[in-house]
CSV table of C-alpha atoms in Angstrom, one decimal:
chain,number,residue,atom,x,y,z
A,1,MET,CA,19.6,-11.3,26.7
A,2,PRO,CA,18.3,-13.6,23.9
A,3,ASN,CA,17.5,-12.1,20.5
A,4,ASP,CA,14.1,-12.6,18.8
A,5,LYS,CA,15.4,-15.5,16.7
A,6,THR,CA,16.7,-17.4,19.8
A,7,ALA,CA,13.5,-16.7,21.8
A,8,SER,CA,11.4,-17.9,18.9
A,9,LYS,CA,13.5,-21.1,18.6
A,10,HIS,CA,13.2,-21.6,22.4
A,11,SER,CA,9.5,-21.0,22.2
A,12,ARG,CA,9.1,-23.7,19.5
A,13,GLN,CA,11.2,-26.2,21.5
A,14,LEU,CA,9.0,-25.6,24.5
A,15,LEU,CA,5.8,-26.1,22.5
A,16,PHE,CA,7.1,-29.4,21.1
A,17,SER,CA,8.4,-30.6,24.5
A,18,GLU,CA,5.0,-29.8,26.1
A,19,ALA,CA,3.2,-31.7,23.5
A,20,ILE,CA,5.4,-34.8,23.9
A,21,ALA,CA,5.5,-34.6,27.7
A,22,GLN,CA,1.7,-34.5,28.2
A,23,PRO,CA,0.2,-37.2,25.9
A,24,LYS,CA,-3.3,-36.9,27.3
A,25,ALA,CA,-5.7,-38.4,24.9
A,26,ILE,CA,-9.2,-36.9,24.9
A,27,PRO,CA,-11.9,-39.0,23.3
A,28,ALA,CA,-13.7,-37.4,20.4
A,29,GLN,CA,-17.4,-36.7,20.4
A,30,THR,CA,-19.5,-39.8,19.9
A,31,ALA,CA,-21.1,-39.9,16.5
A,32,SER,CA,-24.8,-40.3,16.1
A,33,GLN,CA,-24.4,-43.9,15.1
A,34,GLY,CA,-22.7,-44.7,18.4
A,35,HIS,CA,-19.2,-44.9,16.9
A,36,THR,CA,-16.3,-43.0,18.5
A,37,SER,CA,-13.4,-41.5,16.7
A,38,PRO,CA,-9.8,-42.3,17.7
A,39,PRO,CA,-8.6,-40.3,20.7
A,40,VAL,CA,-7.3,-36.8,20.1
A,41,ASP,CA,-4.0,-35.6,21.6
A,42,GLN,CA,-5.2,-32.2,22.7
A,43,PRO,CA,-1.8,-30.8,23.8
A,44,ALA,CA,-0.4,-31.7,20.4
A,45,LEU,CA,-3.3,-30.0,18.7
A,46,ASP,CA,-2.8,-26.9,20.9
A,47,ALA,CA,0.9,-26.9,20.1
A,48,THR,CA,0.1,-27.2,16.4
A,49,ASP,CA,-2.3,-24.3,16.7
A,50,ARG,CA,0.3,-22.1,18.4
A,51,ILE,CA,2.8,-23.0,15.7
A,52,LEU,CA,0.3,-22.2,12.9
A,53,GLN,CA,-0.4,-18.8,14.7
A,54,GLU,CA,3.4,-18.2,14.8
A,55,ILE,CA,3.7,-19.0,11.1
A,56,ALA,CA,0.8,-16.7,10.3
A,57,SER,CA,2.5,-13.9,12.3
A,58,VAL,CA,5.7,-14.5,10.4
A,59,GLY,CA,3.8,-14.3,7.2
A,60,GLN,CA,2.2,-11.0,8.2
A,61,ARG,CA,5.7,-9.6,9.1
A,62,LEU,CA,7.0,-10.7,5.7
A,63,GLU,CA,4.1,-8.9,4.0
A,64,ALA,CA,4.8,-5.8,5.9
A,65,MET,CA,8.5,-6.0,4.9
A,66,ASP,CA,7.5,-6.5,1.3
A,67,LEU,CA,5.4,-3.3,1.4
A,68,LYS,CA,8.3,-1.4,2.9
A,69,ILE,CA,10.6,-2.7,0.2
A,70,THR,CA,8.1,-1.6,-2.4
A,71,ASP,CA,7.9,1.8,-0.8
A,72,LEU,CA,11.7,2.1,-0.7
A,73,THR,CA,11.9,1.0,-4.4
A,74,LEU,CA,9.4,3.7,-5.4
A,75,ALA,CA,11.2,6.3,-3.3
A,76,SER,CA,14.5,5.3,-4.9
A,77,SER,CA,13.0,5.6,-8.4
A,78,SER,CA,11.7,9.1,-7.5
A,79,ILE,CA,15.1,10.1,-6.2
A,80,ARG,CA,16.8,8.9,-9.4
A,81,ALA,CA,14.3,10.9,-11.4
A,82,ASP,CA,15.1,14.0,-9.3
A,83,ILE,CA,18.9,13.5,-9.8
A,84,ALA,CA,18.4,13.2,-13.5
A,85,GLY,CA,16.5,16.5,-13.4
A,86,PHE,CA,19.2,18.1,-11.4
A,87,ARG,CA,21.8,16.9,-13.9
A,88,GLU,CA,19.8,18.3,-16.8
A,89,THR,CA,19.4,21.6,-15.0
A,90,ALA,CA,23.2,21.7,-14.3
A,91,ASN,CA,24.0,21.0,-17.9
A,92,ASN,CA,21.6,23.8,-19.0
A,93,LEU,CA,23.2,26.2,-16.5
A,94,ASP,CA,26.7,25.1,-17.7
A,95,GLN,CA,25.7,25.9,-21.4
A,96,ARG,CA,24.3,29.3,-20.4
A,97,LEU,CA,27.4,30.1,-18.4
A,98,SER,CA,29.6,29.1,-21.5
A,99,ALA,CA,27.4,31.4,-23.7
A,100,LEU,CA,27.7,34.2,-21.2
A,101,GLU,CA,31.5,33.8,-21.0
A,102,ASP,CA,31.7,33.9,-24.8
A,103,HIS,CA,29.6,37.0,-24.8
A,104,VAL,CA,31.8,38.7,-22.2
A,105,ALA,CA,34.9,37.7,-24.1
A,106,THR,CA,33.5,39.1,-27.4
A,107,THR,CA,32.4,42.3,-25.7
A,108,LEU,CA,35.9,42.8,-24.1
A,109,ILE,CA,37.6,42.2,-27.5
A,110,ARG,CA,35.3,44.8,-29.2
A,111,LYS,CA,36.0,47.4,-26.4
A,112,LYS,CA,39.8,46.9,-26.9
A,113,ASN,CA,39.6,47.4,-30.6
């Protein structure tokens, strides 16, 4: 089963081959002065439109990915702040435990004497 990248490449190749295989020229509208524009290769224009739509779609997907990356970056910063808070709490608890141990040791020494 082809992946998205292979399918997209195949799709582009088909668009170009269609445009080349069907060179049907369609005359442009006649200007009010009676002059005509050079003929327009409609299949090539259609292929170009489809390619531009695909490019726009890729651009939209990139924007969505950029938003996700921004969200993940913000979440990462929040997590780092939480971790820093947890470390500070752990340090405070460690200091309180040390003070409690000192107090217990002092109390035991007093009881012995």
